[in-house]
PDB file of C-alpha atoms and ligand atoms in Angstrom:
ATOM      1  CA  MET A   1      38.365   2.334 -13.733  1.00 75.00           C
ATOM      2  CA  THR A   2      37.963   1.618  -9.994  1.00 79.00           C
ATOM      3  CA  ALA A   3      36.746  -1.726  -8.716  1.00 91.00           C
ATOM      4  CA  LEU A   4      33.430  -0.171  -7.637  1.00 96.00           C
ATOM      5  CA  ALA A   5      32.925   1.650 -10.923  1.00 95.00           C
ATOM      6  CA  ALA A   6      33.421  -1.613 -12.815  1.00 97.00           C
ATOM      7  CA  ARG A   7      31.001  -3.422 -10.481  1.00 98.00           C
ATOM      8  CA  LEU A   8      28.386  -0.697 -11.011  1.00 98.00           C
ATOM      9  CA  ASP A   9      28.583  -1.109 -14.771  1.00 98.00           C
ATOM     10  CA  THR A  10      28.252  -4.881 -14.364  1.00 98.00           C
ATOM     11  CA  ALA A  11      25.307  -4.524 -11.971  1.00 98.00           C
ATOM     12  CA  ILE A  12      23.442  -2.193 -14.336  1.00 98.00           C
ATOM     13  CA  ALA A  13      23.937  -4.585 -17.256  1.00 98.00           C
ATOM     14  CA  LEU A  14      22.950  -7.679 -15.281  1.00 98.00           C
ATOM     15  CA  ALA A  15      19.923  -5.980 -13.690  1.00 98.00           C
ATOM     16  CA  ALA A  16      18.739  -4.961 -17.148  1.00 98.00           C
ATOM     17  CA  GLN A  17      19.022  -8.563 -18.370  1.00 98.00           C
ATOM     18  CA  ALA A  18      17.274  -9.813 -15.228  1.00 98.00           C
ATOM     19  CA  GLY A  19      14.513  -7.272 -15.727  1.00 98.00           C
ATOM     20  CA  GLN A  20      13.883  -8.495 -19.260  1.00 98.00           C
ATOM     21  CA  MET A  21      13.788 -12.089 -17.997  1.00 98.00           C
ATOM     22  CA  ALA A  22      11.204 -11.056 -15.399  1.00 98.00           C
ATOM     23  CA  LEU A  23       9.128  -9.285 -18.032  1.00 98.00           C
ATOM     24  CA  ARG A  24       9.140 -12.388 -20.258  1.00 98.00           C
ATOM     25  CA  MET A  25       8.000 -14.531 -17.311  1.00 97.00           C
ATOM     26  CA  ARG A  26       5.433 -12.078 -15.913  1.00 97.00           C
ATOM     27  CA  PRO A  27       1.990 -13.651 -15.427  1.00 96.00           C
ATOM     28  CA  PRO A  28      -1.009 -12.082 -17.234  1.00 95.00           C
ATOM     29  CA  PRO A  29      -3.363  -9.711 -15.398  1.00 95.00           C
ATOM     30  CA  GLY A  30      -5.814 -11.505 -13.125  1.00 91.00           C
ATOM     31  CA  ALA A  31      -5.695 -13.695 -10.053  1.00 88.00           C
ATOM     32  CA  ALA A  32      -2.152 -14.033  -8.674  1.00 89.00           C
ATOM     33  CA  VAL A  33      -0.105 -16.766 -10.417  1.00 86.00           C
ATOM     34  CA  ALA A  34       2.172 -17.627  -7.499  1.00 90.00           C
ATOM     35  CA  THR A  35       2.526 -19.665  -4.331  1.00 89.00           C
ATOM     36  CA  LEU A  36       2.346 -18.280  -0.800  1.00 92.00           C
ATOM     37  CA  LYS A  37       5.475 -18.406   1.417  1.00 88.00           C
ATOM     38  CA  GLY A  38       3.277 -17.003   4.181  1.00 88.00           C
ATOM     39  CA  ALA A  39       0.193 -14.803   4.566  1.00 86.00           C
ATOM     40  CA  GLN A  40       0.210 -12.324   1.643  1.00 87.00           C
ATOM     41  CA  ASP A  41       3.891 -13.247   1.002  1.00 87.00           C
ATOM     42  CA  TRP A  42       4.104 -14.326  -2.647  1.00 89.00           C
ATOM     43  CA  LEU A  43       6.624 -16.412  -4.614  1.00 89.00           C
ATOM     44  CA  THR A  44       6.611 -16.725  -8.396  1.00 92.00           C
ATOM     45  CA  GLU A  45       8.609 -18.910 -10.784  1.00 92.00           C
ATOM     46  CA  ALA A  46      10.517 -15.788 -11.859  1.00 94.00           C
ATOM     47  CA  ASP A  47      11.771 -15.078  -8.319  1.00 95.00           C
ATOM     48  CA  GLY A  48      13.905 -18.234  -8.378  1.00 95.00           C
ATOM     49  CA  ALA A  49      14.911 -18.020 -12.041  1.00 96.00           C
ATOM     50  CA  VAL A  50      16.019 -14.385 -11.808  1.00 97.00           C
ATOM     51  CA  GLU A  51      17.916 -14.916  -8.556  1.00 97.00           C
ATOM     52  CA  ASN A  52      19.727 -17.957  -9.961  1.00 96.00           C
ATOM     53  CA  PHE A  53      20.683 -15.971 -13.076  1.00 97.00           C
ATOM     54  CA  LEU A  54      22.081 -13.097 -10.992  1.00 98.00           C
ATOM     55  CA  SER A  55      23.872 -15.389  -8.537  1.00 97.00           C
ATOM     56  CA  ASP A  56      25.593 -17.328 -11.329  1.00 96.00           C
ATOM     57  CA  ALA A  57      26.495 -14.206 -13.327  1.00 98.00           C
ATOM     58  CA  LEU A  58      27.934 -12.380 -10.299  1.00 97.00           C
ATOM     59  CA  ALA A  59      29.887 -15.486  -9.225  1.00 96.00           C
ATOM     60  CA  ALA A  60      31.428 -15.637 -12.703  1.00 97.00           C
ATOM     61  CA  ALA A  61      32.250 -11.924 -12.794  1.00 97.00           C
ATOM     62  CA  TYR A  62      33.373 -11.496  -9.173  1.00 97.00           C
ATOM     63  CA  PRO A  63      34.074 -14.920  -7.595  1.00 96.00           C
ATOM     64  CA  GLN A  64      35.676 -13.271  -4.553  1.00 96.00           C
ATOM     65  CA  ASP A  65      32.457 -11.388  -3.700  1.00 97.00           C
ATOM     66  CA  GLY A  66      29.757 -12.638  -1.354  1.00 96.00           C
ATOM     67  CA  PHE A  67      26.101 -13.125  -2.313  1.00 97.00           C
ATOM     68  CA  GLN A  68      22.819 -13.035  -0.396  1.00 96.00           C
ATOM     69  CA  GLY A  69      19.467 -13.479  -2.118  1.00 95.00           C
ATOM     70  CA  GLU A  70      15.893 -13.281  -0.843  1.00 91.00           C
ATOM     71  CA  GLU A  71      15.092 -16.794  -1.989  1.00 86.00           C
ATOM     72  CA  THR A  72      18.441 -18.630  -1.544  1.00 87.00           C
ATOM     73  CA  GLY A  73      19.789 -16.909   1.559  1.00 82.00           C
ATOM     74  CA  LYS A  74      23.464 -16.155   2.261  1.00 73.00           C
ATOM     75  CA  GLY A  75      24.973 -18.176  -0.541  1.00 79.00           C
ATOM     76  CA  ARG A  76      28.582 -16.950  -0.465  1.00 83.00           C
ATOM     77  CA  ALA A  77      30.764 -15.007   1.986  1.00 84.00           C
ATOM     78  CA  GLY A  78      32.970 -12.080   0.984  1.00 85.00           C
ATOM     79  CA  ALA A  79      34.132  -8.632   2.178  1.00 88.00           C
ATOM     80  CA  LEU A  80      32.022  -7.204  -0.646  1.00 96.00           C
ATOM     81  CA  ARG A  81      28.562  -8.831  -0.623  1.00 96.00           C
ATOM     82  CA  TRP A  82      25.840  -8.557  -3.270  1.00 98.00           C
ATOM     83  CA  VAL A  83      22.374  -8.456  -1.677  1.00 97.00           C
ATOM     84  CA  VAL A  84      19.647  -9.212  -4.201  1.00 98.00           C
ATOM     85  CA  ASP A  85      15.874  -9.108  -4.381  1.00 98.00           C
ATOM     86  CA  PRO A  86      15.108 -10.747  -7.728  1.00 98.00           C
ATOM     87  CA  ILE A  87      11.530  -9.461  -7.868  1.00 98.00           C
ATOM     88  CA  ASP A  88      10.571  -6.732  -5.418  1.00 98.00           C
ATOM     89  CA  GLY A  89       6.868  -6.057  -5.566  1.00 98.00           C
ATOM     90  CA  THR A  90       6.040  -9.711  -6.091  1.00 97.00           C
ATOM     91  CA  ALA A  91       2.384  -9.198  -5.135  1.00 97.00           C
ATOM     92  CA  ASN A  92       2.071  -6.754  -8.050  1.00 97.00           C
ATOM     93  CA  TYR A  93       4.179  -8.886 -10.417  1.00 98.00           C
ATOM     94  CA  ALA A  94       2.150 -12.048  -9.760  1.00 97.00           C
ATOM     95  CA  ARG A  95      -0.977 -10.250 -11.050  1.00 96.00           C
ATOM     96  CA  GLY A  96       0.626  -8.852 -14.215  1.00 97.00           C
ATOM     97  CA  ALA A  97       0.996  -5.336 -12.825  1.00 98.00           C
ATOM     98  CA  THR A  98       3.865  -2.921 -13.578  1.00 98.00           C
ATOM     99  CA  ARG A  99       5.113  -1.798 -10.130  1.00 98.00           C
ATOM    100  CA  PHE A 100       7.905  -4.312  -9.567  1.00 98.00           C
ATOM    101  CA  CYS A 101      11.689  -4.232  -9.866  1.00 98.00           C
ATOM    102  CA  VAL A 102      14.990  -6.109  -9.700  1.00 98.00           C
ATOM    103  CA  SER A 103      17.149  -4.807  -6.845  1.00 98.00           C
ATOM    104  CA  LEU A 104      20.934  -5.292  -6.564  1.00 98.00           C
ATOM    105  CA  GLY A 105      22.819  -3.789  -3.633  1.00 98.00           C
ATOM    106  CA  LEU A 106      26.519  -4.182  -2.845  1.00 98.00           C
ATOM    107  CA  LEU A 107      27.666  -3.957   0.791  1.00 97.00           C
ATOM    108  CA  ASP A 108      31.246  -3.360   1.945  1.00 96.00           C
ATOM    109  CA  GLU A 109      30.900  -5.022   5.334  1.00 93.00           C
ATOM    110  CA  ALA A 110      27.876  -3.052   6.646  1.00 93.00           C
ATOM    111  CA  THR A 111      28.149  -0.065   4.281  1.00 96.00           C
ATOM    112  CA  PRO A 112      25.976   0.038   1.130  1.00 97.00           C
ATOM    113  CA  VAL A 113      28.398   1.115  -1.628  1.00 98.00           C
ATOM    114  CA  LEU A 114      26.418   0.358  -4.816  1.00 98.00           C
ATOM    115  CA  GLY A 115      22.714   0.277  -5.607  1.00 98.00           C
ATOM    116  CA  VAL A 116      20.874  -0.617  -8.817  1.00 99.00           C
ATOM    117  CA  ILE A 117      17.082  -0.875  -9.111  1.00 99.00           C
ATOM    118  CA  VAL A 118      15.555  -1.724 -12.500  1.00 99.00           C
ATOM    119  CA  ALA A 119      11.783  -1.467 -13.039  1.00 98.00           C
ATOM    120  CA  PRO A 120      11.491  -3.002 -16.522  1.00 98.00           C
ATOM    121  CA  ALA A 121       7.743  -2.453 -17.022  1.00 98.00           C
ATOM    122  CA  LEU A 122       8.240   1.227 -16.126  1.00 98.00           C
ATOM    123  CA  GLY A 123      11.395   1.690 -18.211  1.00 98.00           C
ATOM    124  CA  GLU A 124      13.331   2.998 -15.207  1.00 98.00           C
ATOM    125  CA  THR A 125      16.835   2.332 -13.862  1.00 99.00           C
ATOM    126  CA  PHE A 126      17.988   3.845 -10.572  1.00 99.00           C
ATOM    127  CA  ALA A 127      21.730   3.650  -9.894  1.00 98.00           C
ATOM    128  CA  ALA A 128      24.199   4.943  -7.305  1.00 98.00           C
ATOM    129  CA  ARG A 129      27.833   4.509  -6.237  1.00 98.00           C
ATOM    130  CA  HIS A 130      29.139   5.607  -2.824  1.00 98.00           C
ATOM    131  CA  GLY A 131      30.328   9.215  -3.066  1.00 97.00           C
ATOM    132  CA  LYS A 132      29.350   9.592  -6.726  1.00 98.00           C
ATOM    133  CA  GLY A 133      25.666  10.568  -6.626  1.00 98.00           C
ATOM    134  CA  ALA A 134      22.457   8.844  -7.705  1.00 98.00           C
ATOM    135  CA  THR A 135      20.675   8.780 -11.053  1.00 98.00           C
ATOM    136  CA  LEU A 136      17.402   7.801 -12.681  1.00 99.00           C
ATOM    137  CA  ASN A 137      17.913   6.765 -16.317  1.00 98.00           C
ATOM    138  CA  GLY A 138      21.270   8.555 -16.196  1.00 98.00           C
ATOM    139  CA  THR A 139      19.929  11.876 -14.844  1.00 98.00           C
ATOM    140  CA  LYS A 140      20.992  13.030 -11.345  1.00 98.00           C
ATOM    141  CA  ILE A 141      18.294  12.743  -8.684  1.00 98.00           C
ATOM    142  CA  GLN A 142      17.878  14.249  -5.235  1.00 98.00           C
ATOM    143  CA  ALA A 143      15.411  14.030  -2.374  1.00 98.00           C
ATOM    144  CA  ALA A 144      12.575  16.572  -2.194  1.00 98.00           C
ATOM    145  CA  ALA A 145      12.903  19.979  -0.520  1.00 98.00           C
ATOM    146  CA  THR A 146       9.468  19.603   1.127  1.00 98.00           C
ATOM    147  CA  THR A 147       9.389  21.121   4.635  1.00 98.00           C
ATOM    148  CA  ASP A 148       5.712  20.733   5.604  1.00 98.00           C
ATOM    149  CA  LEU A 149       3.919  17.408   6.119  1.00 98.00           C
ATOM    150  CA  ALA A 150       0.671  19.137   5.132  1.00 98.00           C
ATOM    151  CA  ARG A 151       2.174  19.439   1.626  1.00 98.00           C
ATOM    152  CA  ALA A 152       3.781  15.961   1.666  1.00 98.00           C
ATOM    153  CA  GLN A 153       3.033  12.564   0.114  1.00 98.00           C
ATOM    154  CA  VAL A 154       4.071   9.575   2.233  1.00 98.00           C
ATOM    155  CA  GLU A 155       4.157   5.868   1.309  1.00 98.00           C
ATOM    156  CA  VAL A 156       3.713   3.278   4.031  1.00 98.00           C
ATOM    157  CA  GLY A 157       4.846  -0.289   3.321  1.00 98.00           C
ATOM    158  CA  TRP A 158       2.717  -3.131   4.624  1.00 97.00           C
ATOM    159  CA  SER A 159       3.091  -6.778   5.441  1.00 94.00           C
ATOM    160  CA  LEU A 160       1.679  -9.187   7.992  1.00 94.00           C
ATOM    161  CA  ARG A 161       5.125  -9.395   9.609  1.00 94.00           C
ATOM    162  CA  ARG A 162       3.795  -6.729  12.007  1.00 95.00           C
ATOM    163  CA  PRO A 163       0.238  -6.341  13.427  1.00 97.00           C
ATOM    164  CA  ASN A 164      -2.256  -4.470  11.257  1.00 97.00           C
ATOM    165  CA  ALA A 165      -3.139  -2.299  14.263  1.00 98.00           C
ATOM    166  CA  ASP A 166       0.419  -0.923  14.358  1.00 97.00           C
ATOM    167  CA  PHE A 167       0.319  -0.230  10.613  1.00 98.00           C
ATOM    168  CA  GLN A 168      -3.014   1.559  10.944  1.00 98.00           C
ATOM    169  CA  SER A 169      -1.716   3.620  13.877  1.00 98.00           C
ATOM    170  CA  VAL A 170       1.199   4.942  11.792  1.00 98.00           C
ATOM    171  CA  CYS A 171      -1.119   5.664   8.864  1.00 98.00           C
ATOM    172  CA  ASN A 172      -3.528   7.566  11.121  1.00 98.00           C
ATOM    173  CA  LYS A 173      -0.696   9.731  12.537  1.00 98.00           C
ATOM    174  CA  ILE A 174       0.602  10.525   9.051  1.00 98.00           C
ATOM    175  CA  GLN A 175      -2.885  11.544   7.905  1.00 98.00           C
ATOM    176  CA  ALA A 176      -3.476  13.554  11.098  1.00 98.00           C
ATOM    177  CA  ALA A 177      -0.341  15.538  10.202  1.00 98.00           C
ATOM    178  CA  GLY A 178      -1.992  16.454   6.910  1.00 98.00           C
ATOM    179  CA  ALA A 179       0.108  14.277   4.596  1.00 98.00           C
ATOM    180  CA  ALA A 180      -1.292  12.343   1.647  1.00 98.00           C
ATOM    181  CA  LEU A 181      -0.964   8.581   2.098  1.00 98.00           C
ATOM    182  CA  ARG A 182      -0.159   5.914  -0.461  1.00 98.00           C
ATOM    183  CA  MET A 183       0.809   2.213  -0.659  1.00 98.00           C
ATOM    184  CA  GLY A 184       2.634   0.707  -3.613  1.00 97.00           C
ATOM    185  CA  GLY A 185       3.561  -2.908  -2.815  1.00 97.00           C
ATOM    186  CA  SER A 186       7.283  -2.507  -3.572  1.00 98.00           C
ATOM    187  CA  GLY A 187       9.488  -1.184  -0.808  1.00 98.00           C
ATOM    188  CA  ALA A 188      12.454  -0.795  -3.135  1.00 98.00           C
ATOM    189  CA  LEU A 189      10.492   1.373  -5.590  1.00 98.00           C
ATOM    190  CA  GLY A 190       8.901   3.386  -2.782  1.00 98.00           C
ATOM    191  CA  LEU A 191      12.354   4.138  -1.368  1.00 99.00           C
ATOM    192  CA  ALA A 192      13.668   4.944  -4.847  1.00 99.00           C
ATOM    193  CA  ASP A 193      10.819   7.443  -5.276  1.00 98.00           C
ATOM    194  CA  VAL A 194      11.973   9.198  -2.081  1.00 99.00           C
ATOM    195  CA  ALA A 195      15.483   9.428  -3.539  1.00 99.00           C
ATOM    196  CA  ALA A 196      14.058  10.873  -6.766  1.00 99.00           C
ATOM    197  CA  GLY A 197      11.965  13.456  -4.900  1.00 98.00           C
ATOM    198  CA  ARG A 198       8.741  11.943  -6.264  1.00 98.00           C
ATOM    199  CA  ILE A 199       7.386  11.352  -2.770  1.00 98.00           C
ATOM    200  CA  ASP A 200       8.511  12.851   0.517  1.00 98.00           C
ATOM    201  CA  ALA A 201       8.826   9.814   2.806  1.00 99.00           C
ATOM    202  CA  TYR A 202       8.646   6.030   2.917  1.00 99.00           C
ATOM    203  CA  THR A 203       8.262   4.050   6.118  1.00 98.00           C
ATOM    204  CA  GLU A 204       7.616   0.419   7.004  1.00 98.00           C
ATOM    205  CA  LEU A 205       7.445  -1.240  10.410  1.00 98.00           C
ATOM    206  CA  HIS A 206       9.419  -4.242   9.142  1.00 97.00           C
ATOM    207  CA  ILE A 207      11.318  -4.749   5.878  1.00 98.00           C
ATOM    208  CA  ASN A 208      14.113  -7.113   4.871  1.00 97.00           C
ATOM    209  CA  LEU A 209      17.717  -6.345   3.943  1.00 97.00           C
ATOM    210  CA  TRP A 210      17.298  -7.592   0.367  1.00 97.00           C
ATOM    211  CA  ASP A 211      14.354  -5.180  -0.166  1.00 98.00           C
ATOM    212  CA  VAL A 212      16.443  -2.130   0.803  1.00 98.00           C
ATOM    213  CA  ALA A 213      20.140  -2.894   0.148  1.00 98.00           C
ATOM    214  CA  ALA A 214      20.199  -1.107  -3.221  1.00 98.00           C
ATOM    215  CA  ALA A 215      17.864   1.688  -2.133  1.00 98.00           C
ATOM    216  CA  LEU A 216      20.001   2.559   0.919  1.00 98.00           C
ATOM    217  CA  CYS A 217      22.910   3.579  -1.320  1.00 98.00           C
ATOM    218  CA  ILE A 218      20.628   5.423  -3.761  1.00 99.00           C
ATOM    219  CA  LEU A 219      18.948   7.327  -0.897  1.00 99.00           C
ATOM    220  CA  ALA A 220      22.259   8.336   0.685  1.00 98.00           C
ATOM    221  CA  GLU A 221      23.634   9.589  -2.623  1.00 98.00           C
ATOM    222  CA  ALA A 222      20.408  11.520  -3.290  1.00 98.00           C
ATOM    223  CA  GLY A 223      20.672  13.376   0.035  1.00 98.00           C
ATOM    224  CA  ALA A 224      17.651  11.760   1.702  1.00 98.00           C
ATOM    225  CA  TYR A 225      17.468  11.113   5.435  1.00 98.00           C
ATOM    226  CA  THR A 226      17.482   7.384   6.203  1.00 98.00           C
ATOM    227  CA  SER A 227      17.059   5.750   9.606  1.00 98.00           C
ATOM    228  CA  ALA A 228      19.808   3.524  11.043  1.00 97.00           C
ATOM    229  CA  PHE A 229      18.872   0.231   9.370  1.00 96.00           C
ATOM    230  CA  MET A 230      22.133  -1.782   9.357  1.00 94.00           C
ATOM    231  CA  HIS A 231      22.099  -3.341  12.837  1.00 91.00           C
ATOM    232  CA  PRO A 232      24.166  -6.560  13.447  1.00 88.00           C
ATOM    233  CA  ALA A 233      21.256  -9.011  12.988  1.00 91.00           C
ATOM    234  CA  VAL A 234      19.690  -7.228  10.025  1.00 92.00           C
ATOM    235  CA  ASP A 235      20.956  -9.844   7.531  1.00 89.00           C
ATOM    236  CA  THR A 236      18.318 -12.333   8.619  1.00 90.00           C
ATOM    237  CA  GLN A 237      15.951 -10.368  10.855  1.00 94.00           C
ATOM    238  CA  GLY A 238      15.230  -7.192   8.906  1.00 95.00           C
ATOM    239  CA  ALA A 239      14.252  -3.947  10.668  1.00 97.00           C
ATOM    240  CA  PRO A 240      11.919  -0.951  10.537  1.00 98.00           C
ATOM    241  CA  ILE A 241      12.812   1.767   8.034  1.00 98.00           C
ATOM    242  CA  LEU A 242      12.201   5.483   7.533  1.00 98.00           C
ATOM    243  CA  ALA A 243      13.491   7.453   4.551  1.00 99.00           C
ATOM    244  CA  CYS A 244      12.402  11.009   3.861  1.00 98.00           C
ATOM    245  CA  ALA A 245      13.142  14.498   2.586  1.00 98.00           C
ATOM    246  CA  PRO A 246      15.776  15.949   4.936  1.00 98.00           C
ATOM    247  CA  ALA A 247      13.503  18.662   6.353  1.00 98.00           C
ATOM    248  CA  LEU A 248      10.868  16.079   7.360  1.00 98.00           C
ATOM    249  CA  LYS A 249      13.267  14.008   9.481  1.00 98.00           C
ATOM    250  CA  ASP A 250      12.062  15.253  12.878  1.00 98.00           C
ATOM    251  CA  PRO A 251       8.279  15.066  12.327  1.00 98.00           C
ATOM    252  CA  MET A 252       8.542  11.685  10.599  1.00 98.00           C
ATOM    253  CA  ARG A 253      10.771  10.281  13.363  1.00 98.00           C
ATOM    254  CA  GLN A 254       8.218  11.532  15.905  1.00 98.00           C
ATOM    255  CA  ILE A 255       5.310   9.896  14.032  1.00 98.00           C
ATOM    256  CA  THR A 256       7.014   6.576  13.324  1.00 98.00           C
ATOM    257  CA  GLN A 257       9.287   6.313  16.401  1.00 97.00           C
ATOM    258  CA  ILE A 258      11.907   4.979  13.956  1.00 97.00           C
ATOM    259  CA  ALA A 259      15.346   6.531  14.365  1.00 91.00           C
TER     260      ALA A 259
HETATM  261  C1  LIP B   1       7.976  -6.792  -0.503  1.00 68.03           C
HETATM  262  C2  LIP B   1       8.502  -5.465  -0.002  1.00 68.03           C
HETATM  263  C3  LIP B   1       7.413  -4.643   0.654  1.00 68.03           C
HETATM  264  C4  LIP B   1       6.802  -5.427   1.776  1.00 68.03           C
HETATM  265  C5  LIP B   1       6.250  -6.733   1.266  1.00 68.03           C
HETATM  266  C6  LIP B   1       7.331  -7.570   0.584  1.00 68.03           C
HETATM  267  P1  LIP B   1       8.831  -8.707  -2.097  1.00 68.03           P
HETATM  268  O1  LIP B   1       9.044  -7.501  -1.030  1.00 68.03           O
HETATM  269  O2  LIP B   1       9.040  -4.727  -1.067  1.00 68.03           O
HETATM  270  O3  LIP B   1       7.950  -3.454   1.169  1.00 68.03           O
HETATM  271  O4  LIP B   1       5.812  -4.652   2.363  1.00 68.03           O
HETATM  272  O5  LIP B   1       5.752  -7.498   2.347  1.00 68.03           O
HETATM  273  O6  LIP B   1       8.299  -7.911   1.559  1.00 68.03           O
HETATM  274  O7  LIP B   1       8.256  -9.836  -1.299  1.00 68.03           O
HETATM  275  O8  LIP B   1       7.890  -8.241  -3.138  1.00 68.03           O
HETATM  276  O9  LIP B   1      10.207  -9.025  -2.589  1.00 68.03           O
END
C-alpha cells in the first residue's frame, strides 16, 4: 500500500472517531452554547477537544508529518502537513443542528493530496486521494453537468471577515443571473456538495485554509472547477474561493471576480 493510501485509511478512521466525539459533545437545540472568538465567530468545547484528539493521534501515527489546526495554529512542520478543522459549521453545531463536519486535509507542500470530511449527524463521509477520485460513503462522486445559471443552485458562504455590502452584492448578481441562492454555515460541506453534484457552485469572499484543505482535494478529484486558492500567505491569511460545475466557470468567475 502506498504512503498516501495508508494515510487516507488512517484519516477516514480518525475522522470517524472525531465525528463521534463531536456528536457526544454536541450542545442541545437552543441558544448557542459557545464562546465568541469574534463577531459571529463561535468556539465550542468540542472544537478544542476534537482538535487535540486528532493532533495527538496523527502525531503518533505519522510523527514526521506536519500539523495545522484552526484552534492551535501551525503546531508541527513537515513536507506532508495535515490541515484540520475540528468542527466546521460551528455556528450550527453550537445550537444542536446537524450541518457540521470534521475536516482533515493533507498537503504535500502546497498541493492538497488527501481530503476527508465526516458529517456525523448526516451519516456522510467524503474522501479523496490525489489521482484516485472522490467518494461519498464509498460511492464515486462528480461535479454537476449544469450549464445554465438559470437552472443552478449556488451557496454563498458568509462571515463578518468581509463587509456585508460585498456579500450582498455577490448574492444580488447570482440571483440576477437566475440562480437559486442558499447559505449553509459550513464552507467545507458546501464545497463537498459541489463535488457531489448536489449544488452547482460555492463561493465565499474570505475563507480559511483549514475550512477548505480537505474539500480542495475532493473537488479536484470530482472534476469541479476551483479557483486558485493556495497563494503563499494562505496558511494564515485565507483567501476568497469559488468552486463550481465546470461549465459554470466563466459566468461564476465574472459574477464573483474570483479567479
Ligand atoms: C466557518 C466556515 C464558513 C464561514 C464561517 C466559519 P467554522 O468555519 O465553514 O464558510 O463562513 O465564518 O469560518 O468557524 O465553523 O470552522
